[in-house]
Coordinates of C-alpha atoms in Angstrom, one line a residue:
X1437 CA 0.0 0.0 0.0
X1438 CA 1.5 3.3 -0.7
X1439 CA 2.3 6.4 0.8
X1440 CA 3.6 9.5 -0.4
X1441 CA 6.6 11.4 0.9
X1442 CA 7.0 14.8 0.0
X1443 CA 11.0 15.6 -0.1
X1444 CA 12.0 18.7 0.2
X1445 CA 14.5 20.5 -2.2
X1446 CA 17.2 20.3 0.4
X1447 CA 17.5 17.1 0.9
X1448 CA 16.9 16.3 -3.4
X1449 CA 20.5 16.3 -3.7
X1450 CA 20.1 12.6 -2.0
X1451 CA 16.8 11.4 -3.8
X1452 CA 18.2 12.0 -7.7
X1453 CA 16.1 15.7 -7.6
X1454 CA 12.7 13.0 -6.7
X1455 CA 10.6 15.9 -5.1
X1456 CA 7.8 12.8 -4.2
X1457 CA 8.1 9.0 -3.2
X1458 CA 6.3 5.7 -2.6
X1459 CA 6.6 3.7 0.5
X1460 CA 4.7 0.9 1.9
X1461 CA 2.8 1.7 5.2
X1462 CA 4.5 1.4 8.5
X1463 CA 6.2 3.3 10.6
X1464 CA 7.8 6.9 10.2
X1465 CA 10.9 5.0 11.1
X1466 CA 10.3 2.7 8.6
X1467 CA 9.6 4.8 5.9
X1468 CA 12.6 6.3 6.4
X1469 CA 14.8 2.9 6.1
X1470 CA 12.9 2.3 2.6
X1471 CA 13.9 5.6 1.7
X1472 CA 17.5 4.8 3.2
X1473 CA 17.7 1.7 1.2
X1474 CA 16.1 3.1 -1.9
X1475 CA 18.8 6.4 -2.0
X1476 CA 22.3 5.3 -0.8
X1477 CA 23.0 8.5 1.6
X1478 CA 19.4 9.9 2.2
X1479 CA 19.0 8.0 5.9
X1480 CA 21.9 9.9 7.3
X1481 CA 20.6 13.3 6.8
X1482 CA 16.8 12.6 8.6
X1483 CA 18.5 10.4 11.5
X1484 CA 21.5 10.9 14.1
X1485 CA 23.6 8.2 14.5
X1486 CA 21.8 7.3 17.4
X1487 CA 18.7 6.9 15.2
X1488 CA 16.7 10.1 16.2
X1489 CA 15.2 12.5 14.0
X1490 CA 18.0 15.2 13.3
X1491 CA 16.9 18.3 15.4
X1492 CA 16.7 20.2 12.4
X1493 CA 14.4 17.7 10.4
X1494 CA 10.4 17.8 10.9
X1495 CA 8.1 15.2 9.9
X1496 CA 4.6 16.0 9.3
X1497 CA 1.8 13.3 8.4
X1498 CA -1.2 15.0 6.8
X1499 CA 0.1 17.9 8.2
X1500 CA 0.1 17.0 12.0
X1501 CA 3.7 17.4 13.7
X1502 CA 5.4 13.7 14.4
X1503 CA 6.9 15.1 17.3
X1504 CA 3.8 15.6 18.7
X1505 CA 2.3 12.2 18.2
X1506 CA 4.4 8.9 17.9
X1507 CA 7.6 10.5 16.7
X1508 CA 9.2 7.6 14.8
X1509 CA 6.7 5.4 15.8
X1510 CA 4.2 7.4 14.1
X1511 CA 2.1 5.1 11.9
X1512 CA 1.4 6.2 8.5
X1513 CA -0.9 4.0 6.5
X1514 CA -2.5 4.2 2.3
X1515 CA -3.1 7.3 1.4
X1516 CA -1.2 9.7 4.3
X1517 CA 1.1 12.5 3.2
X1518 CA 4.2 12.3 5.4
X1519 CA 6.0 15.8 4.6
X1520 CA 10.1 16.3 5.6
X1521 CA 10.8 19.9 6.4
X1522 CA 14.0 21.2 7.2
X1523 CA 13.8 24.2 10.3
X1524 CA 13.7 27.7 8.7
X1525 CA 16.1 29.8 11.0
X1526 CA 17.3 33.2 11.0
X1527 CA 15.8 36.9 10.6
X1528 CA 16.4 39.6 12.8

């Protein structure tokens, strides 16, 4: 069953410039392995090496904050929109 990922243009560099993708349901933190496995590189930038979120990386499943749900162990099923956003700092 699919779900789409919306990728941001940051983090393109590491999905050959795919601004969308497929993934079976699961997990957030499965979704993100099938992306790991599918682009060579792509895990590293959405996890630390302890295998959180990057502090800099939101999730969002049809647009409600991961952090504020099951984190990684948000499930995501056919049809949900899981969005990766990169924080916006800066300004004055």
């Amino acid at each position: 069953m699919a779900v789409e990922v919306r990728i941001p243009t940051v983090f393109r560099k590491f999905t050959n410039n795919d601004a969308t993708a497929s993934v079976n349901e699961g997990t957030i933190g499965e979704l993100i392995d099938q992306l790991g496995e599918r682009y060579p590189g792509f895990k590293e930038q959405v996890l630390t090496e302890t295998g959180e979120l990057h502090r800099y990386v939101n999730v969002y499943v049809n647009d409600e904050d991961a952090r504020y749900l099951d984190k990684l162990d948000t499930k995501v099923t056919e049809g949900d929109v899981v969005s990766l956003l990169p924080s916006v700092a800066g300004g004055r």
